[in-house]
């Protein structure tokens, strides 16, 4: 008989084929769950594993309930990621039993694999006029006969044998002959076929039908009545008169109100008034009646007006864009939840490791491009900080590829260049030719605020930016916890300049946000005191994400602190808001 269950060797094989790094959270998860499988019998005996127990093992949390609760969402995302890896293995022939992790935290074969095996088994035994589904009649009849036997002697050795036979028949009849467009041939209810429903024990059938009390003629008559009754039910469902159904429904509802609740007409009228009142309140919210606004205080009215104006500006800006620009003005939904941000490092310039309650927000899929910023300049006549000051900071890299050649400088560095600004980022003579889809640079924090406000949005805080980048799995990099030099534009990439914001779409995080690490650093709305002793009471602006001149050690937690009004060819920004796109 075909094997309709996974095997210990199959689980062990697929874990090895996953090839997770020893000690990683995924490796701890799959091996922690596999530890519960002590024998082949465990496969049938294990129906679920306590998720909190696995969480304790993965993150070594002991009995700290608060931390365990905090990690439950991470564990759910972790299982989804593991299942995605298992699916890839199956597609590549490295997961022959099509094993996945279930919601109950156990290994099991997918339903598609089970159905495929059952169909193959049924097709195999239908040769020579033998149909697998017909054996269900025999199994049921034998099980019913055994259930009718009375055992005068509880210690009778035959009792144990019969009980074992009954268990075997129950196991065979439970789930093996399921007809899900497969083993039953013509589907459920086919002529002469008896289909055992999934997880229905034979004993339940015995209680309803006493086969011993009926002769053959009576059995045929019962079968005919059942078939006619089923057909009649189907005809009623399909052919029922709509008017008649409506009358029945209305009468039933009235009787329920009068009999169950004993409500008087006055009470019913009160309910109707409450419902009308609720509808009226919704209408007021949507239509913003002036009378309701009068009940709000000045601050609430101001916030409401700002929200309306911001939404209007965002919609107008997006409507103004062409199809190509709209792609780079897309916004991604970040679900509300508790996220992990920061690092355990004790550096003064690092954000401390901590949980962060993230509201539901919408953040730019890409950093703002030169094309989008140019529209802002053309429509408003805004003069940027670098243009007003007449200077900008220009960084250069030690490593640059030119065709097959590699150019090395003695050291990386930067210099103040007259005339460097957003439309000539390296100074006079440089242009934006071929860079419309590159991130805009030589932009100060004030410039970023001005653009964001004009399109009805804002700058993210450092915590919002990092939570959105790390996702609810608290990843080290947007794409995972392993460094991938092909997933970002940094110094070792050899570009020595910005790149198109969609160059690394393949390395976007699970939310769909791209270019979060490398290419350009991105301004946030936060400021920090200087990381060194200073006699002046000044604050530094926080930028996140690393740039094209960053080292391989850059992570999502990395940050840069820059003096006020800094503009450079390594810093851009992206927007965030509570507005729907």
PDB file of N, CA, C and O in Angstrom, residues 214-228:
ATOM      1  N   UNK A 214     -31.871  -5.235   9.033  1.00  0.00           N
ATOM      2  CA  UNK A 214     -32.484  -5.017   7.729  1.00  0.00           C
ATOM      3  C   UNK A 214     -32.128  -6.161   6.793  1.00  0.00           C
ATOM      4  O   UNK A 214     -30.996  -6.645   6.792  1.00  0.00           O
ATOM      5  N   UNK A 215     -33.117  -6.597   5.990  1.00  0.00           N
ATOM      6  CA  UNK A 215     -32.791  -7.579   4.965  1.00  0.00           C
ATOM      7  C   UNK A 215     -32.398  -6.851   3.686  1.00  0.00           C
ATOM      8  O   UNK A 215     -32.374  -5.615   3.629  1.00  0.00           O
ATOM      9  N   UNK A 216     -32.101  -7.613   2.640  1.00  0.00           N
ATOM     10  CA  UNK A 216     -31.578  -7.017   1.407  1.00  0.00           C
ATOM     11  C   UNK A 216     -32.576  -6.064   0.780  1.00  0.00           C
ATOM     12  O   UNK A 216     -32.202  -5.004   0.265  1.00  0.00           O
ATOM     13  N   UNK A 217     -33.877  -6.463   0.781  1.00  0.00           N
ATOM     14  CA  UNK A 217     -34.876  -5.599   0.160  1.00  0.00           C
ATOM     15  C   UNK A 217     -34.982  -4.271   0.864  1.00  0.00           C
ATOM     16  O   UNK A 217     -35.110  -3.205   0.254  1.00  0.00           O
ATOM     17  N   UNK A 218     -34.914  -4.362   2.204  1.00  0.00           N
ATOM     18  CA  UNK A 218     -35.015  -3.122   2.983  1.00  0.00           C
ATOM     19  C   UNK A 218     -33.805  -2.237   2.730  1.00  0.00           C
ATOM     20  O   UNK A 218     -33.905  -1.009   2.692  1.00  0.00           O
ATOM     21  N   UNK A 219     -32.628  -2.844   2.598  1.00  0.00           N
ATOM     22  CA  UNK A 219     -31.427  -2.052   2.315  1.00  0.00           C
ATOM     23  C   UNK A 219     -31.569  -1.317   1.001  1.00  0.00           C
ATOM     24  O   UNK A 219     -31.221  -0.147   0.879  1.00  0.00           O
ATOM     25  N   UNK A 220     -32.079  -2.031  -0.040  1.00  0.00           N
ATOM     26  CA  UNK A 220     -32.241  -1.377  -1.335  1.00  0.00           C
ATOM     27  C   UNK A 220     -33.225  -0.228  -1.230  1.00  0.00           C
ATOM     28  O   UNK A 220     -33.042   0.836  -1.818  1.00  0.00           O
ATOM     29  N   UNK A 221     -34.300  -0.458  -0.446  1.00  0.00           N
ATOM     30  CA  UNK A 221     -35.307   0.599  -0.306  1.00  0.00           C
ATOM     31  C   UNK A 221     -34.722   1.813   0.405  1.00  0.00           C
ATOM     32  O   UNK A 221     -34.963   2.949   0.015  1.00  0.00           O
ATOM     33  N   UNK A 222     -33.909   1.578   1.438  1.00  0.00           N
ATOM     34  CA  UNK A 222     -33.274   2.689   2.155  1.00  0.00           C
ATOM     35  C   UNK A 222     -32.357   3.458   1.232  1.00  0.00           C
ATOM     36  O   UNK A 222     -32.332   4.682   1.213  1.00  0.00           O
ATOM     37  N   UNK A 223     -31.573   2.741   0.412  1.00  0.00           N
ATOM     38  CA  UNK A 223     -30.656   3.415  -0.499  1.00  0.00           C
ATOM     39  C   UNK A 223     -31.429   4.267  -1.501  1.00  0.00           C
ATOM     40  O   UNK A 223     -31.052   5.388  -1.824  1.00  0.00           O
ATOM     41  N   UNK A 224     -32.585   3.719  -1.984  1.00  0.00           N
ATOM     42  CA  UNK A 224     -33.361   4.485  -2.950  1.00  0.00           C
ATOM     43  C   UNK A 224     -33.938   5.738  -2.319  1.00  0.00           C
ATOM     44  O   UNK A 224     -33.919   6.817  -2.897  1.00  0.00           O
ATOM     45  N   UNK A 225     -34.401   5.622  -1.090  1.00  0.00           N
ATOM     46  CA  UNK A 225     -34.962   6.794  -0.402  1.00  0.00           C
ATOM     47  C   UNK A 225     -33.879   7.840  -0.176  1.00  0.00           C
ATOM     48  O   UNK A 225     -34.076   9.022  -0.394  1.00  0.00           O
ATOM     49  N   UNK A 226     -32.686   7.403   0.231  1.00  0.00           N
ATOM     50  CA  UNK A 226     -31.592   8.346   0.485  1.00  0.00           C
ATOM     51  C   UNK A 226     -31.227   9.090  -0.780  1.00  0.00           C
ATOM     52  O   UNK A 226     -31.024  10.298  -0.784  1.00  0.00           O
ATOM     53  N   UNK A 227     -31.137   8.338  -1.895  1.00  0.00           N
ATOM     54  CA  UNK A 227     -30.753   8.974  -3.142  1.00  0.00           C
ATOM     55  C   UNK A 227     -31.800   9.985  -3.574  1.00  0.00           C
ATOM     56  O   UNK A 227     -31.492  11.097  -4.004  1.00  0.00           O
ATOM     57  N   UNK A 228     -33.111   9.581  -3.440  1.00  0.00           N
ATOM     58  CA  UNK A 228     -34.168  10.504  -3.835  1.00  0.00           C
ATOM     59  C   UNK A 228     -34.167  11.740  -2.974  1.00  0.00           C
ATOM     60  O   UNK A 228     -34.377  12.862  -3.426  1.00  0.00           O
TER      61      UNK A 228
END
